[in-house]
Short mmCIF file of C-alpha atoms in Angstrom, two decimals:
data_model
loop_
_atom_site.label_atom_id
_atom_site.label_comp_id
_atom_site.label_asym_id
_atom_site.label_seq_id
_atom_site.Cartn_x
_atom_site.Cartn_y
_atom_site.Cartn_z
CA MET A 1 9.16 -12.74 24.28
CA THR A 2 10.46 -9.55 25.79
CA GLY A 3 8.39 -6.40 25.35
CA PHE A 4 10.30 -4.84 22.46
CA GLN A 5 10.54 -8.15 20.62
CA ALA A 6 6.82 -8.73 21.12
CA ILE A 7 5.61 -5.50 19.55
CA THR A 8 8.20 -5.81 16.78
CA ALA A 9 6.84 -9.27 15.97
CA VAL A 10 3.29 -7.88 15.99
CA CYS A 11 4.20 -5.14 13.50
CA ILE A 12 6.20 -7.43 11.21
CA SER A 13 3.42 -10.00 11.02
CA GLY A 14 0.73 -7.31 10.78
CA ALA A 15 2.51 -5.53 7.92
CA PHE A 16 3.06 -8.82 6.10
CA VAL A 17 -0.63 -9.70 6.43
CA VAL A 18 -1.69 -6.25 5.17
CA GLY A 19 0.42 -6.82 2.07
CA MET A 20 -1.31 -10.18 1.63
CA VAL A 21 -4.76 -8.58 1.90
CA PHE A 22 -4.16 -6.11 -0.93
CA ALA A 23 -2.58 -8.76 -3.18
CA LEU A 24 -4.97 -11.59 -2.30
CA LEU A 25 -8.11 -10.69 -4.22
CA PRO A 26 -6.36 -9.91 -7.53
CA SER A 27 -4.57 -13.27 -7.17
CA LEU A 28 -7.94 -15.02 -6.78
CA ARG A 29 -9.69 -13.54 -9.83
CA GLY A 30 -9.66 -16.80 -11.76
CA PRO A 31 -10.59 -19.18 -8.91
CA LEU A 32 -13.31 -16.83 -7.65
CA SER A 33 -14.81 -16.48 -11.10
CA LYS A 34 -14.90 -20.24 -11.56
CA ARG A 35 -16.03 -21.22 -8.05
CA GLN A 36 -18.61 -18.47 -7.57
CA GLY A 37 -19.88 -18.50 -11.14
CA LEU A 38 -19.11 -14.82 -11.76
CA ASP A 39 -18.40 -13.27 -15.13
CA GLU A 40 -15.68 -10.67 -15.83
CA ALA A 41 -18.06 -7.74 -15.37
CA GLN A 42 -19.13 -9.00 -11.94
CA ILE A 43 -15.52 -9.57 -10.86
CA ASN A 44 -14.64 -6.03 -11.95
CA GLY A 45 -17.69 -4.80 -10.03
CA LEU A 46 -16.34 -6.44 -6.86
CA PHE A 47 -13.03 -4.61 -7.18
CA THR A 48 -14.75 -1.30 -7.94
CA ALA A 49 -17.00 -1.71 -4.89
CA LEU A 50 -13.99 -2.50 -2.72
CA SER A 51 -12.05 0.51 -4.02
CA LEU A 52 -14.98 2.81 -3.20
CA ALA A 53 -15.59 1.22 0.20
CA LEU A 54 -11.94 1.52 1.23
CA ILE A 55 -12.27 5.31 1.36
CA PRO A 56 -14.60 5.38 4.41
CA MET A 57 -13.13 2.11 5.74
CA MET A 58 -9.63 3.57 6.08
CA PHE A 59 -10.91 6.65 7.85
CA LEU A 60 -13.05 4.57 10.22
CA SER A 61 -10.25 2.15 11.08
CA GLY A 62 -7.78 5.00 11.66
CA ALA A 63 -10.20 6.86 13.92
CA LEU A 64 -10.86 3.68 15.91
CA CYS A 65 -7.14 3.37 16.60
CA ASP A 66 -7.31 6.71 18.42
CA VAL A 67 -10.65 6.14 20.16
CA LEU A 68 -9.99 2.53 21.26
CA SER A 69 -6.40 1.38 20.75
CA PRO A 70 -4.31 0.05 17.85
CA ARG A 71 -4.09 -3.30 19.63
CA ILE A 72 -7.86 -3.77 19.79
CA VAL A 73 -8.31 -2.62 16.18
CA LEU A 74 -5.59 -4.99 14.96
CA ILE A 75 -7.10 -7.98 16.77
CA ALA A 76 -10.62 -7.17 15.55
CA GLY A 77 -9.39 -6.63 11.99
CA GLY A 78 -7.49 -9.92 11.94
CA LEU A 79 -10.49 -11.88 13.24
CA LEU A 80 -12.85 -10.20 10.76
CA THR A 81 -10.55 -10.86 7.79
CA ALA A 82 -10.01 -14.51 8.73
CA ALA A 83 -13.76 -15.08 9.22
CA ALA A 84 -14.57 -13.41 5.89
CA LEU A 85 -12.00 -15.59 4.10
CA LEU A 86 -13.56 -18.73 5.55
CA PHE A 87 -17.05 -17.55 4.56
CA LEU A 88 -16.06 -16.52 1.03
CA PRO A 89 -16.25 -19.95 -0.69
CA THR A 90 -19.30 -21.24 1.22
CA ARG A 91 -22.05 -19.62 -0.89
CA PRO A 92 -21.61 -19.29 -4.66
CA SER A 93 -23.61 -16.10 -5.13
CA TYR A 94 -22.67 -12.58 -6.12
CA PHE A 95 -24.04 -10.83 -3.03
CA ALA A 96 -22.45 -13.32 -0.62
CA THR A 97 -19.13 -12.82 -2.42
CA LEU A 98 -19.55 -9.04 -2.33
CA PHE A 99 -20.25 -9.17 1.41
CA SER A 100 -17.13 -11.28 2.01
CA VAL A 101 -14.93 -9.05 -0.14
CA LEU A 102 -16.08 -5.91 1.69
CA ALA A 103 -15.51 -7.61 5.05
CA ILE A 104 -11.99 -8.58 3.95
CA GLY A 105 -11.41 -4.96 2.93
CA LEU A 106 -12.62 -3.61 6.27
CA GLY A 107 -10.52 -6.11 8.21
CA GLY A 108 -7.49 -5.28 6.10
CA ALA A 109 -8.04 -1.56 6.64
CA CYS A 110 -8.11 -2.13 10.41
CA ILE A 111 -4.89 -4.16 10.37
CA SER A 112 -3.24 -1.57 8.11
CA ALA A 113 -4.11 1.43 10.28
CA ALA A 114 -3.22 -0.32 13.54
CA THR A 115 0.10 -1.63 12.25
CA ILE A 116 1.15 1.73 10.81
CA VAL A 117 0.32 3.50 14.09
CA LEU A 118 2.31 0.93 16.09
CA MET A 119 5.41 0.97 13.86
CA PRO A 120 7.11 3.95 15.58
CA LEU A 121 7.02 1.92 18.83
CA ALA A 122 8.25 -1.31 17.26
CA PHE A 123 11.53 -0.46 15.52
CA PHE A 124 14.74 1.16 16.69
CA GLY A 125 13.40 1.27 20.23
CA LYS A 126 12.11 4.83 20.34
CA ASN A 127 8.99 6.69 19.27
CA THR A 128 10.92 9.66 17.88
CA ASP A 129 12.56 7.82 14.97
CA LEU A 130 9.38 8.02 12.88
CA ALA A 131 10.65 8.00 9.31
CA ALA A 132 13.21 5.24 9.90
CA SER A 133 10.68 3.02 11.69
CA LEU A 134 8.01 3.48 9.02
CA ASN A 135 10.40 2.85 6.13
CA LEU A 136 11.64 -0.34 7.77
CA GLY A 137 8.16 -1.51 8.73
CA ASN A 138 6.77 -0.97 5.24
CA VAL A 139 9.41 -3.32 3.82
CA PHE A 140 7.37 -6.17 5.33
CA PHE A 141 4.18 -4.81 3.78
CA GLY A 142 5.85 -5.05 0.38
CA LEU A 143 7.13 -8.55 1.09
CA GLY A 144 3.60 -9.73 1.88
CA ALA A 145 2.28 -8.26 -1.35
CA LEU A 146 5.09 -9.85 -3.38
CA VAL A 147 4.85 -13.34 -1.86
CA THR A 148 1.06 -13.69 -2.05
CA PRO A 149 0.52 -14.21 -5.82
CA ALA A 150 3.15 -16.99 -5.96
CA LEU A 151 1.83 -18.53 -2.73
CA ILE A 152 -1.77 -18.58 -3.97
CA ASP A 153 -0.71 -20.03 -7.32
CA LEU A 154 1.30 -22.78 -5.60
CA MET A 155 -1.53 -23.75 -3.24
CA MET A 156 -4.20 -23.69 -5.95
CA ARG A 157 -2.26 -26.28 -7.93
CA GLY A 158 -2.84 -28.92 -5.26
CA LEU A 159 -5.75 -27.59 -3.22
CA ASP A 160 -9.24 -26.29 -3.88
CA LEU A 161 -10.34 -22.73 -3.10
CA ARG A 162 -11.79 -23.60 0.31
CA ARG A 163 -8.59 -25.21 1.62
CA THR A 164 -6.41 -22.47 0.15
CA LEU A 165 -8.41 -19.76 1.89
CA GLY A 166 -8.37 -21.80 5.10
CA ILE A 167 -4.54 -21.76 5.09
CA VAL A 168 -4.48 -18.02 4.35
CA ALA A 169 -6.97 -17.41 7.18
CA ALA A 170 -4.66 -19.31 9.54
CA ILE A 171 -1.80 -16.98 8.53
CA PHE A 172 -4.02 -14.03 9.36
CA PHE A 173 -4.37 -15.31 12.93
CA VAL A 174 -0.63 -14.88 13.56
CA PRO A 175 -0.69 -11.09 14.30
CA VAL A 176 -3.92 -11.61 16.27
CA VAL A 177 -2.27 -14.16 18.56
CA LEU A 178 0.93 -12.13 18.90
CA ALA A 179 -1.01 -8.95 19.74
CA SER A 180 -3.11 -10.85 22.29
CA VAL A 181 -0.15 -12.24 24.24
CA ALA A 182 2.22 -9.26 23.95
CA PRO A 183 2.72 -7.13 27.10
CA SER A 184 0.15 -4.32 27.21
CA GLY A 185 2.69 -1.72 28.24
CA GLN A 186 4.52 -2.00 24.94
CA PHE A 187 1.54 -0.64 22.98
CA GLY A 188 1.90 2.85 24.40
CA ALA A 189 -0.48 4.95 26.43
CA ILE A 190 -3.66 6.15 24.75
CA GLU A 191 -3.69 9.92 24.87
CA PRO A 192 -7.03 11.64 25.61
CA GLN A 193 -8.99 12.88 22.60
CA SER A 194 -8.88 16.58 23.47
CA ALA A 195 -8.95 17.69 19.82
CA HIS A 196 -11.95 17.41 17.50
CA LEU A 197 -12.06 16.18 13.93
CA GLU A 198 -11.87 19.75 12.67
CA ASN A 199 -8.39 19.99 14.21
CA VAL A 200 -7.28 17.25 11.82
CA PHE A 201 -9.34 18.13 8.76
CA GLY A 202 -8.82 21.84 9.35
CA SER A 203 -5.06 21.53 8.99
CA PRO A 204 -3.67 22.39 5.53
CA LEU A 205 -0.90 19.85 6.15
CA LEU A 206 -3.41 16.98 6.09
CA TRP A 207 -4.80 18.09 2.74
CA LEU A 208 -1.31 18.57 1.28
CA ALA A 209 -0.31 15.08 2.47
CA ALA A 210 -3.52 13.65 1.00
CA LEU A 211 -2.77 15.39 -2.30
CA VAL A 212 0.72 13.87 -2.37
CA PHE A 213 -0.71 10.41 -1.68
CA LEU A 214 -3.50 10.93 -4.25
CA LEU A 215 -0.81 11.40 -6.91
CA TYR A 216 1.58 8.76 -5.57
CA GLY A 217 -0.82 5.83 -5.08
CA PRO A 218 -1.71 5.19 -8.74
CA LEU A 219 1.97 5.22 -9.79
CA GLU A 220 2.63 1.87 -8.13
CA TRP A 221 -0.46 0.46 -9.85
CA SER A 222 0.60 1.67 -13.29
CA VAL A 223 3.97 -0.08 -13.04
CA SER A 224 2.75 -3.39 -11.60
CA THR A 225 -0.11 -3.58 -14.13
CA TRP A 226 1.63 -2.58 -17.34
CA ALA A 227 5.32 -3.38 -16.85
CA ILE A 228 5.27 -6.87 -18.40
CA LYS A 229 3.27 -5.72 -21.42
CA TYR A 230 5.52 -2.68 -21.82
CA LEU A 231 8.68 -4.79 -21.80
CA THR A 232 7.36 -7.48 -24.14
CA ASP A 233 6.31 -4.77 -26.59
CA LEU A 234 9.96 -3.65 -26.61
CA GLY A 235 11.13 -7.17 -27.43
CA TYR A 236 11.69 -8.77 -24.01
CA ARG A 237 10.75 -12.39 -23.56
CA GLU A 238 8.13 -12.86 -20.86
CA ARG A 239 10.51 -14.62 -18.46
CA ARG A 240 13.12 -11.86 -18.76
CA ALA A 241 10.41 -9.20 -18.42
CA ALA A 242 9.30 -10.88 -15.18
CA LEU A 243 12.89 -10.73 -13.90
CA VAL A 244 13.07 -7.00 -14.67
CA LEU A 245 9.78 -6.46 -12.81
CA ALA A 246 11.24 -8.43 -9.88
CA GLY A 247 14.21 -6.05 -10.03
CA PHE A 248 11.78 -3.13 -9.79
CA TRP A 249 10.27 -4.51 -6.58
CA LEU A 250 13.66 -5.41 -5.10
CA ALA A 251 14.83 -1.83 -5.74
CA PHE A 252 11.54 -0.56 -4.29
CA LEU A 253 11.96 -2.47 -1.02
CA GLY A 254 15.74 -2.07 -0.91
CA ALA A 255 15.40 1.70 -1.15
CA ARG A 256 13.05 1.66 1.85
CA LEU A 257 15.53 -0.38 3.85
CA LEU A 258 18.50 1.83 2.97
CA THR A 259 16.49 4.99 3.65
CA ALA A 260 15.49 3.61 7.05
CA LEU A 261 19.15 3.00 7.96
CA TRP A 262 20.09 6.48 6.76
CA GLN A 263 17.25 8.15 8.64
CA HIS A 264 17.98 6.18 11.80
CA GLY A 265 21.59 7.31 11.71
CA GLY A 266 20.45 10.92 12.01
CA GLY A 267 21.02 11.73 8.36
CA LEU A 268 17.60 13.38 7.87
CA ASN A 269 15.40 15.58 10.03
CA GLU A 270 11.79 16.56 9.34
CA SER A 271 12.58 19.30 6.82
CA TRP A 272 15.07 17.13 4.98
CA ASN A 273 12.55 14.28 4.84
CA ALA A 274 10.12 16.62 3.09
CA ILE A 275 12.84 17.61 0.63
CA LEU A 276 13.69 13.93 0.14
CA ILE A 277 10.17 13.31 -1.17
CA CYS A 278 10.62 16.17 -3.66
CA VAL A 279 13.92 14.74 -4.89
CA LEU A 280 12.48 11.23 -5.21
CA ALA A 281 9.51 12.59 -7.16
CA ILE A 282 11.88 14.29 -9.62
CA VAL A 283 13.91 11.09 -10.06
CA ALA A 284 10.71 9.08 -10.60
CA ALA A 285 9.47 11.62 -13.18
CA ILE A 286 12.79 11.47 -15.06
CA ALA A 287 12.71 7.66 -15.00
CA LEU A 288 9.12 7.57 -16.29
CA GLY A 289 9.97 10.07 -19.00
CA ASP A 290 12.86 7.84 -20.06
CA LEU A 291 10.54 4.80 -20.13
CA ALA A 292 7.99 6.66 -22.25
CA GLY A 293 10.66 7.41 -24.83
CA ALA A 294 12.96 4.41 -24.40
CA GLY A 295 14.31 3.17 -27.69
CA SER A 296 16.35 0.27 -26.33
CA ARG A 297 15.63 -2.65 -24.03
CA ALA A 298 18.62 -1.84 -21.80
CA ASN A 299 17.34 1.68 -21.12
CA ALA A 300 13.89 0.31 -20.31
CA GLY A 301 15.22 -2.21 -17.78
CA PHE A 302 17.42 0.34 -16.04
CA GLY A 303 14.59 2.90 -16.03
CA LEU A 304 12.18 0.52 -14.28
CA ILE A 305 14.69 -0.36 -11.57
CA LEU A 306 15.50 3.34 -11.02
CA LEU A 307 11.77 4.06 -10.82
CA GLY A 308 11.35 1.39 -8.13
CA ALA A 309 14.18 2.87 -6.06
CA ALA A 310 12.63 6.36 -6.34
CA LEU A 311 9.06 5.36 -5.45
CA GLY A 312 9.85 3.05 -2.53
CA PRO A 313 10.59 5.52 0.31
CA ILE A 314 7.95 8.13 -0.62
CA PHE A 315 4.92 6.65 1.16
CA PRO A 316 6.52 5.76 4.53
CA THR A 317 8.37 9.09 4.67
CA LEU A 318 5.10 10.93 3.93
CA VAL A 319 3.33 9.08 6.76
CA ALA A 320 6.20 9.99 9.11
CA LEU A 321 5.73 13.69 8.31
CA LEU A 322 2.01 13.31 8.99
CA PHE A 323 2.57 11.53 12.32
CA LYS A 324 4.95 14.30 13.40
CA GLN A 325 2.18 16.87 12.92
CA PHE A 326 -0.57 14.86 14.64
CA PRO A 327 1.12 13.02 17.53
CA SER A 328 -2.15 12.45 19.43
CA HIS A 329 -4.30 11.61 16.41
CA ARG A 330 -2.07 9.52 14.20
CA GLY A 331 -4.75 6.96 13.38
CA THR A 332 -7.30 9.58 12.36
CA ALA A 333 -4.76 11.54 10.31
CA TYR A 334 -3.50 8.39 8.56
CA GLY A 335 -7.01 7.14 7.80
CA ALA A 336 -8.05 10.53 6.47
CA MET A 337 -4.94 10.87 4.28
CA PHE A 338 -5.28 7.35 2.92
CA GLY A 339 -9.02 7.65 2.32
CA LEU A 340 -8.80 11.01 0.57
CA GLY A 341 -5.75 9.98 -1.40
CA SER A 342 -7.35 6.74 -2.58
CA VAL A 343 -9.62 8.77 -4.83
CA GLY A 344 -6.70 9.09 -7.25
CA SER A 345 -6.59 5.32 -7.73
CA LEU A 346 -10.16 5.41 -9.02
CA PHE A 347 -9.37 7.63 -12.01
CA LEU A 348 -5.75 7.30 -13.19
CA PRO A 349 -6.01 3.56 -14.00
CA ARG A 350 -8.98 4.16 -16.30
CA TRP A 351 -7.18 7.09 -17.94
CA MET A 352 -4.09 5.02 -18.61
CA ASP A 353 -6.14 2.00 -19.78
CA ALA A 354 -7.77 4.16 -22.43
CA TYR A 355 -4.43 5.42 -23.74
CA ALA A 356 -2.87 1.94 -23.71
CA ARG A 357 -5.71 0.40 -25.71
CA ARG A 358 -5.90 3.22 -28.25
CA LYS A 359 -2.15 3.59 -28.84
CA SER A 360 0.51 1.67 -26.89
CA VAL A 361 1.66 1.07 -23.32
CA GLN A 362 4.80 3.09 -23.98
CA TYR A 363 2.71 6.06 -25.11
CA ALA A 364 0.37 5.57 -22.13
CA LEU A 365 3.30 5.97 -19.74
CA ARG A 366 3.11 9.68 -20.47
CA VAL A 367 0.07 9.76 -18.19
CA PRO A 368 1.91 8.65 -15.00
CA ASN A 369 4.85 10.81 -16.10
CA VAL A 370 2.62 13.90 -15.95
CA VAL A 371 1.23 12.68 -12.63
CA CYS A 372 4.79 12.31 -11.32
CA TRP A 373 5.62 15.94 -12.09
CA LEU A 374 2.40 16.97 -10.34
CA LEU A 375 3.57 14.84 -7.42
CA PHE A 376 6.76 16.89 -7.30
CA VAL A 377 4.75 20.13 -7.19
CA ALA A 378 2.52 18.81 -4.40
CA SER A 379 5.48 17.53 -2.37
CA LEU A 380 7.24 20.88 -2.84
CA LEU A 381 4.19 22.65 -1.41
CA LEU A 382 4.26 20.26 1.53
CA ALA A 383 7.96 20.89 2.09
CA LEU A 384 7.39 24.67 2.04
CA ALA A 385 4.52 24.31 4.53
CA LEU A 386 6.80 22.34 6.86
CA ALA A 387 9.78 24.68 6.50
CA PRO A 388 10.93 26.31 9.76
#
């Protein structure tokens, strides 16, 4: 492998594995419950504990990328995640399962932070093409998340939980091996930590970026969780509803790819990237508003696909703006933004659940619609703060 190809392979495999981490545990709800003897309340407790623990985990893993190096953090995260997966089915007890789940979360956080920090070095051959590199790199994150549920379901049909997790753990070794053998010079020089944490946390731009992510994060969850039920309530058959949801994710990833090509061609600078997030937030809000009031199945299908295209590029473009402001502390800034923003995912799902159970999923979509308009306001404030 040449240098550029090596680090590109590391980022592609690392992003794919990160997507697998976040989709893995929800895909294993049934097998874990049966194998470990856990009831529904205990399974929900595991996911709640992981959601809470990810807040400090993301900050820690991001800070370690700056203090050590993204390469070391990625290798350590991959080894930890693989070991935790192998340990998970060995002891059928709640606390052993909780320990394994938290270890998987920490390992995944390390891989996520390291891969994101390395992406500007891995694509398009230059560190200045931030937004294009991050949009392209995050396509592979989405692919990992999409493939995992079907992969787990396929393996569980012929294998037990232990063998299934053994195969997944082997996949997690791929970025570890690639990062270990790749030329060291391609991982970039580690800049000295001349700034303190207050230089990151004291910047209003970090808090504005965290606010944008706090509002954006739960929107993906609301669609992936309720889309099938929403469509079947409107009269879709389950198979056709699944195809529409697949169209949402294809539009989501396709929009990231097209945005990356546009940004790489010099179509957008920093200020225009900030405005792009505002425009995408408006389009997403309009699409959600249409879904909340859709009276026909055709409108609902088109609205979901439009929503996917609008949401896709927001996160990577936001991270690019953050990296531009903190060139020497990208890991710390990313971990802080992700950790602070993850708080939103703790509350919006419960809010929407309550509305969906009391009334209908279509009525409950008014909740993310309101959140989407707030996202526009937050992104507009960020754009104004970044204006020349």
